[in-house]
Coordinates of C-alpha atoms and ligand atoms in Angstrom, one line a residue:
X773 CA -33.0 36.0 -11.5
X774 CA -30.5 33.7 -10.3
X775 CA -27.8 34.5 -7.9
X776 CA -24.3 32.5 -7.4
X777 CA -22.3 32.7 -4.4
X778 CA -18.5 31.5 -4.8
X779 CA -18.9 32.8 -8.2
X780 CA -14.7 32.7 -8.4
X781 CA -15.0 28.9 -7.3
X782 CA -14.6 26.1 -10.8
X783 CA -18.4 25.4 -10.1
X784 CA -19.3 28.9 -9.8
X785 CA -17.7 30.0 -12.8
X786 CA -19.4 27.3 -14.8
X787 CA -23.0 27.9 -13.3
X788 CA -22.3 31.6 -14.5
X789 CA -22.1 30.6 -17.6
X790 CA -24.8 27.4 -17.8
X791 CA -27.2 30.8 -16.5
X792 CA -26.0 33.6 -18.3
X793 CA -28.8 34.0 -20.5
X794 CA -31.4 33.8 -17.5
X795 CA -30.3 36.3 -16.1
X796 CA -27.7 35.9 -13.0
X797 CA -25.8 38.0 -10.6
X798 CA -22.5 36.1 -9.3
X799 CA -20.8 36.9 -6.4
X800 CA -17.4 36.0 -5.5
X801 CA -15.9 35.7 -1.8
X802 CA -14.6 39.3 -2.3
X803 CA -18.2 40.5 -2.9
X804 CA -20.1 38.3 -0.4
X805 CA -18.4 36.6 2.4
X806 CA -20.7 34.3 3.0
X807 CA -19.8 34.2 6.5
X808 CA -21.1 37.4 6.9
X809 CA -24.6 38.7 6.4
X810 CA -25.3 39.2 2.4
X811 CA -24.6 42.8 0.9
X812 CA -27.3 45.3 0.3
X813 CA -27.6 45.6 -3.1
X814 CA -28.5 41.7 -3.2
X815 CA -31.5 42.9 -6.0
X816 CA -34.4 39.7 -5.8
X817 CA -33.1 36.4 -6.4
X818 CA -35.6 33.5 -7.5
X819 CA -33.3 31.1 -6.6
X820 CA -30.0 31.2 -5.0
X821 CA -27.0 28.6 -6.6
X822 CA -24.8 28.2 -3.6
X823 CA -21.4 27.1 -4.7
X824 CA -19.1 29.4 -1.8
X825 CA -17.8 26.5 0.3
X826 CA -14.4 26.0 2.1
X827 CA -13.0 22.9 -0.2
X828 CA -9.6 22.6 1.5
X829 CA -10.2 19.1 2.7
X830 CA -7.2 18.5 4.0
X831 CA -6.9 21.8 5.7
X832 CA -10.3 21.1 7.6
X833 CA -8.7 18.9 9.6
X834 CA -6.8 21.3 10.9
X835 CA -8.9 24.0 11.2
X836 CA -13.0 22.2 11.3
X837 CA -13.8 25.6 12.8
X838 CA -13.2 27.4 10.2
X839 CA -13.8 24.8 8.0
X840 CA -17.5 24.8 9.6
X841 CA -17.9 28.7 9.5
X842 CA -17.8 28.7 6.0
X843 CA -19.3 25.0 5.5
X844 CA -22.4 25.5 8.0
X845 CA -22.3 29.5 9.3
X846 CA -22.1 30.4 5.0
X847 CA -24.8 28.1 4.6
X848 CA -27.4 29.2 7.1
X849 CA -26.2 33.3 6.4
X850 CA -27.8 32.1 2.1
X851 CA -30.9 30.2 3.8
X852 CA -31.7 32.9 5.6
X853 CA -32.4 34.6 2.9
X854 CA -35.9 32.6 2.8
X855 CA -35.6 32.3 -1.1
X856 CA -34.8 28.3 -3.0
X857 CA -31.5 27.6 -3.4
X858 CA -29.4 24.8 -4.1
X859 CA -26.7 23.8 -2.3
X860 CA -24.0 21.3 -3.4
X861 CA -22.7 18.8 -0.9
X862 CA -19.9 16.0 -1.8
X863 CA -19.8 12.2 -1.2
X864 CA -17.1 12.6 1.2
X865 CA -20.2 12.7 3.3
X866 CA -20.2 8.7 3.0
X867 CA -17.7 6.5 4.5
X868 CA -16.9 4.5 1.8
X869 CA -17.9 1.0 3.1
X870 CA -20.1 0.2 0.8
X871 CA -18.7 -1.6 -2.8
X872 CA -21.8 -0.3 -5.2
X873 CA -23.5 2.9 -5.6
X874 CA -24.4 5.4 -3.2
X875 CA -28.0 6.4 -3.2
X876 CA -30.2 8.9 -1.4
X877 CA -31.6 6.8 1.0
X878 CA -28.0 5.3 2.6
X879 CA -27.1 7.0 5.7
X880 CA -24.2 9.4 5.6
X881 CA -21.0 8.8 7.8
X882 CA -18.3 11.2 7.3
X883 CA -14.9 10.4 8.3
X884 CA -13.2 13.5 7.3
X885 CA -13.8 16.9 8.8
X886 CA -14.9 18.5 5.4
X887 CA -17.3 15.6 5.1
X888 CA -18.7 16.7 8.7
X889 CA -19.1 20.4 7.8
X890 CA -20.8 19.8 4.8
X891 CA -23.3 17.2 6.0
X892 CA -24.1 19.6 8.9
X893 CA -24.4 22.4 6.3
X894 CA -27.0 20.3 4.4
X895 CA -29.1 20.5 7.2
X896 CA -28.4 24.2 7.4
X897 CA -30.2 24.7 4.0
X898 CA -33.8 24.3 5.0
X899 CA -36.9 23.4 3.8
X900 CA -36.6 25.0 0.5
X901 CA -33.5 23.6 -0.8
X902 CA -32.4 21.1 -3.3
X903 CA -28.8 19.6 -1.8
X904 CA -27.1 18.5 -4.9
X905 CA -24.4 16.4 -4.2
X906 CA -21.5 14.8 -6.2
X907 CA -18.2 14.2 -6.5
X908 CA -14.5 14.8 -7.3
X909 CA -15.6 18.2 -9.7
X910 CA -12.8 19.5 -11.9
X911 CA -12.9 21.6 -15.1
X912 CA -10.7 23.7 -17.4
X913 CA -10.3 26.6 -14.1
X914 CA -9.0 26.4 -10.6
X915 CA -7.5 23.9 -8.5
X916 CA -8.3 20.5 -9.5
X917 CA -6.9 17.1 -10.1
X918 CA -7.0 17.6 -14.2
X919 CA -5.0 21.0 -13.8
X920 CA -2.6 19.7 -11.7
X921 CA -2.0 16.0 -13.3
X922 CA -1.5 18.3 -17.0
X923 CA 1.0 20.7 -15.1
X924 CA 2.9 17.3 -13.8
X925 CA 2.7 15.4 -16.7
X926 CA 5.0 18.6 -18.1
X927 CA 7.7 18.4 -15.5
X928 CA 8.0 14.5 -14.7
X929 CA 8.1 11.2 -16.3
X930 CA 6.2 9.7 -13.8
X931 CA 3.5 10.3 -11.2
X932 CA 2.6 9.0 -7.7
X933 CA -1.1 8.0 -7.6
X934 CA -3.7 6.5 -5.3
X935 CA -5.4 3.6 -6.7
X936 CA -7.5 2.6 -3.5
X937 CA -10.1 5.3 -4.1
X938 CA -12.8 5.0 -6.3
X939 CA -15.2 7.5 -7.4
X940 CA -16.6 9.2 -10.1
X941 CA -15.1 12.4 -11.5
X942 CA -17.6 15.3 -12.5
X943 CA -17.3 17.9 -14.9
X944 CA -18.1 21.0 -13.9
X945 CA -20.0 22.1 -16.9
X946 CA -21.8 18.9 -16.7
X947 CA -22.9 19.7 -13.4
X948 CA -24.1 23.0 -13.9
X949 CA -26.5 22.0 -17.0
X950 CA -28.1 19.3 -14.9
X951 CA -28.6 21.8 -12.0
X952 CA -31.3 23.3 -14.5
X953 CA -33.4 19.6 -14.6
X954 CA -32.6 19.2 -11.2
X955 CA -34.4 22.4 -9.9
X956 CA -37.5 20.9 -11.9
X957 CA -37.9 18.3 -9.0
X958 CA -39.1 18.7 -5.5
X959 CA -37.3 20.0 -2.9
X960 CA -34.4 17.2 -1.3
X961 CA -31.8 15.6 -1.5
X962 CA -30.3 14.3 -5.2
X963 CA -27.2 12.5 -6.4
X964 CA -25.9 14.0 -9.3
X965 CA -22.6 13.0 -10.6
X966 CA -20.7 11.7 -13.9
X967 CA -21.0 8.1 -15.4
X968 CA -18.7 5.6 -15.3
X969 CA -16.2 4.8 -12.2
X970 CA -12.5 5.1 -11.9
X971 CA -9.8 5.7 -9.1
X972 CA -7.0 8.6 -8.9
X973 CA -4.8 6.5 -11.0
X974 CA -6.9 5.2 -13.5
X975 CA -7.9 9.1 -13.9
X976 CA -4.9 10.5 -14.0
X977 CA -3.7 7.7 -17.1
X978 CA -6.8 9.0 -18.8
X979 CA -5.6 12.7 -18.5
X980 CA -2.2 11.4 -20.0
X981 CA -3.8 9.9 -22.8
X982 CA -6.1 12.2 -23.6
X983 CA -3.6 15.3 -23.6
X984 CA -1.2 13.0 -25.0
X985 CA 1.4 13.4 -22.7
X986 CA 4.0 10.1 -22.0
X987 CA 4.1 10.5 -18.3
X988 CA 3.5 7.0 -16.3
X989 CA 1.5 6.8 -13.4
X990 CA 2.8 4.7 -10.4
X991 CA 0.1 3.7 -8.5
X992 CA 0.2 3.6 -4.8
X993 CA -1.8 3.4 -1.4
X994 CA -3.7 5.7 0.2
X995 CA -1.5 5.3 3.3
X996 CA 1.9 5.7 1.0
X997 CA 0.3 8.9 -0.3
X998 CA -0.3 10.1 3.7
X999 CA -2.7 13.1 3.5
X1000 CA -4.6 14.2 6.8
X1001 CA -7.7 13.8 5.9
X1002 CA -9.6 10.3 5.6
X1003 CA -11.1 9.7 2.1
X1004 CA -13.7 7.3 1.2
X1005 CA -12.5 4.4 -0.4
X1006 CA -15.2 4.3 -3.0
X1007 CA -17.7 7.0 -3.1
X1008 CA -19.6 6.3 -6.4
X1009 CA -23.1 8.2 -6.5
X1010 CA -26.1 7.3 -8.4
X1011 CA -29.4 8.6 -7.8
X1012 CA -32.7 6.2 -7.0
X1013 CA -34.7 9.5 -7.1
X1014 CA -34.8 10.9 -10.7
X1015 CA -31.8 13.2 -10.3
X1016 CA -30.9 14.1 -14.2
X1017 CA -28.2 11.6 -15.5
X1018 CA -24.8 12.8 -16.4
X1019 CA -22.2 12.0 -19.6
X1020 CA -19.4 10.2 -19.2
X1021 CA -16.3 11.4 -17.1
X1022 CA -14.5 10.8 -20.3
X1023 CA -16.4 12.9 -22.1
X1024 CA -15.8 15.7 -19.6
X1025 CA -11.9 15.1 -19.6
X1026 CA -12.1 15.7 -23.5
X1027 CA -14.3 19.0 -22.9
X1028 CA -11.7 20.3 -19.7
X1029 CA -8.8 19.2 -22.0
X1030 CA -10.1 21.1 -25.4
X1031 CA -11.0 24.4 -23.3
X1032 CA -8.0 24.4 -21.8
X1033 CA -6.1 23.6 -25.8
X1034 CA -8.3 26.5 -26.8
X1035 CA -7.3 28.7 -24.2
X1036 CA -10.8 29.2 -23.3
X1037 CA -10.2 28.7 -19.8
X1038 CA -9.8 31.3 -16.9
X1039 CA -8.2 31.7 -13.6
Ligands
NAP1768 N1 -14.1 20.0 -5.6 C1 -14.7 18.9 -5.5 O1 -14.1 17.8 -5.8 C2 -16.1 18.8 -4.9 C3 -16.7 17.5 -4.9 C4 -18.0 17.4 -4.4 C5 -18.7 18.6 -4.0 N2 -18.0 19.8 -4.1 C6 -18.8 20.9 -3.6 O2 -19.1 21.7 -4.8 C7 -19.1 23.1 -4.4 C8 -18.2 23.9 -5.4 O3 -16.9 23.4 -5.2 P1 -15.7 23.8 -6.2 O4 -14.9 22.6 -6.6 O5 -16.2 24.8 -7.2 O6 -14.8 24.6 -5.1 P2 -13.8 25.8 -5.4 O7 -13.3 25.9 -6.8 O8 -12.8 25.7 -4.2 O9 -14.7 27.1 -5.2 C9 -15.2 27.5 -3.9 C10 -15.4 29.0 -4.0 O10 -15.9 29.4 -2.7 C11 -15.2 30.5 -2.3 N3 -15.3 30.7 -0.9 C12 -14.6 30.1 0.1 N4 -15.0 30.6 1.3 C13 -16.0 31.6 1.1 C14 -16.7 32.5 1.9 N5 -16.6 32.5 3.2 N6 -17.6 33.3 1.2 C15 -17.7 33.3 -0.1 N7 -17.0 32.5 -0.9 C16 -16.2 31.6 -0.3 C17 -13.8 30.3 -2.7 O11 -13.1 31.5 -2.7 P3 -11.5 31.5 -2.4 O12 -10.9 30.7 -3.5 O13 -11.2 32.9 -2.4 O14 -11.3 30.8 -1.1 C18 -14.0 29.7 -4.1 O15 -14.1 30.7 -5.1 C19 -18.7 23.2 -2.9 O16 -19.9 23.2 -2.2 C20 -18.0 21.9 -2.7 O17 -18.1 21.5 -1.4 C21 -16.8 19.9 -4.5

């Protein structure tokens, strides 16, 4: 039996789903805080799918202790478990210096709180964990850049972008398939994120185009946009250990856009 923390989370809700048929309990916040020590009626997991993290990036700048709490504290509560579980990390745990791939075996440097919280709650995990990471997730539910382009590209011609940040946007349902492959491999650290490479603005034209929606994107600076938190100016991810390869971030943008057409998607 699987069990799925942050089960309310865009990645939990799609791991409930990829698992369904395995049988899987999922848990949202309101039914484990992860802060706290699990529930009784946990039954026996096999393995434990921990998606619960605090994602507010910006926000852990303000608050790294809380930020940490749920990042590190939520982490070590699952491991203590003693059963295998996954954990999923981000590349904001890079700091973006390098101009081709990230891989396994370069050495982490977050700049952002967030980035700090979850590296330290990779090493929280313990010795039987695979740490998936990967980057900029979105799906048809819950906040993500694909929701909240589509809901801006109904109220404005045009749309402030950064196009000084590189990465590689991951479906959700995408991620949660190759979770499967990925707990198939020994226990470590993996790299698991979509094809192909784009920044914010280049990804929010292809959300215009592919909902068909006129809107223009403007694209601008990092330092014009002025959020709190440092971002890595690219933070592409490929794996050099045999972490399962992912389709296309196009071909997720057409799967987020059709569930959401088909009004498929939930809260
Ligand atoms: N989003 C990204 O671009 C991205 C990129 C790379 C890696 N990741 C990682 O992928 C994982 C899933 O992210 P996501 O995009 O699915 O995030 P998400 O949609 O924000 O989901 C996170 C879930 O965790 C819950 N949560 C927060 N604090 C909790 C606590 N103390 N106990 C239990 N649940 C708690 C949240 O509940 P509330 O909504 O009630 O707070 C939310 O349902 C995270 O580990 C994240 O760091 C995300």
């Amino acid at each position: 039996m699987y069990l799925v923390t942050g089960a309310g989370g865009q990645l939990g809700g799609a791991l409930c789903e990829e698992f369904d048929e395995d049988g899987v309990v999922c848990l949202t916040r309101a039914e484990w805080d992860v802060e706290l020590p699990p529930p009784a009626a946990l039954g026996a997991p096999d393995v434990i799918l921990h998606a619960a993290a605090w994602t507010n990036v910006d926000g852990a700048e303000d608050d790294p202790q809380g930020a940490a709490a749920v990042n590190v504290g939520g982490t070590a509560n699952v491991a203590a478990l003693g059963v295998p579980l996954v954990v999923y990390s981000t590349d904001y745990v890079f700091d973006g210096q390098k101009s081709e791939p990230y891989l396994e075996s370069d050495g982490p440097n977050p700049r952002s709180a967030y980035g700090r919280t979850k590296l330290h709650g990779e090493a929280a995990a313990g010795e039987q964990a695979w740490i998936i990471r990967s980057s900029w997730l979105f799906g048809p539910t819950g906040n993500n850049f694909v929701r909240t382009m589509l809901r801006l590209g109904e109220e404005r011609d045009e749309v402030a972008v950064v196009d000084d940040q590189r990465g590689s946007p991951t479906y959700v349902g995408h991620l949660a398939a190759a979770t499967r492959q990925v707990l198939l491999l020994p226990y470590g650290v993996y790299h698991v994120a979509a094809a192909g490479d784009v920044t914010w603005a280049g990804f929010a034209e292809a959300i215009f185009e592919e909902a068909g929606l006129p809107t223009r994107v403007r694209r601008i600076s990092t330092a014009e946009l002025g959020r709190p938190a440092p971002r890595p100016e690219y933070s592409v991810l490929r794996s050099e250990k045999g972490a399962p390869e992912l389709p296309h971030w196009r071909e997720g943008l057409r799967e987020t856009i059709a569930a959401i057409r088909a009004g498929t998607a939930t809260e």
